[in-house]
Amino acid sequence: MKNLLLLGIFIQILNGISMASEGDTAKVMNCLMCSSMIDSEHACVINPDLNNPDVNEQSCTGQCFVEQNTVFGWGFNFKRGCQSGSCVDDESCSSLVQSGTCRKCCDDADYCNTMGFGGSPMLVINFVLMTCMVTLVGVLTV
């Protein structure tokens, strides 16, 4: 009876160790990794595909992301990659002046960071406002 009790305790200890080690394993996924400073026609921006030499694969234990900086709606510094730790979505580039960082995070599947940032009607409004300002400055200086 005593041996049976010890065997039961031993099995419970092994079961606890097994469950702890299963919970400690981090999810590993693959992300697309590339960047482009200004070129809006770059493969990283318009067609992120591993068959393109400018787009690479990155093993990730965090979240995949896609990020773009904008100034008055014009995108630059486009990146795809892996964020170790916490990745936070950011839509500050969607502000009234269309300047800041847009970031989308994902961890639902391998290569989930293929998404992009759509065009915005604010870009047209910003262009019209800039054109009016330039015209007004030209008129006032004459």
PDB file of C-alpha atoms in Angstrom, residues 14-24:
ATOM      1  CA  LEU A  14       6.081  13.771 -13.406  1.00  0.00           C
ATOM      2  CA  ASN A  15       2.714  14.913 -14.740  1.00  0.00           C
ATOM      3  CA  GLY A  16       3.235  18.383 -13.196  1.00  0.00           C
ATOM      4  CA  ILE A  17       6.703  18.681 -14.718  1.00  0.00           C
ATOM      5  CA  SER A  18       5.362  17.642 -18.129  1.00  0.00           C
ATOM      6  CA  MET A  19       2.515  20.184 -17.987  1.00  0.00           C
ATOM      7  CA  ALA A  20       4.873  23.005 -16.924  1.00  0.00           C
ATOM      8  CA  SER A  21       7.253  22.340 -19.798  1.00  0.00           C
ATOM      9  CA  GLU A  22       4.376  22.292 -22.314  1.00  0.00           C
ATOM     10  CA  GLY A  23       3.170  25.714 -21.138  1.00  0.00           C
ATOM     11  CA  ASP A  24       6.665  27.199 -21.440  1.00  0.00           C
TER      12      ASP A  24
END
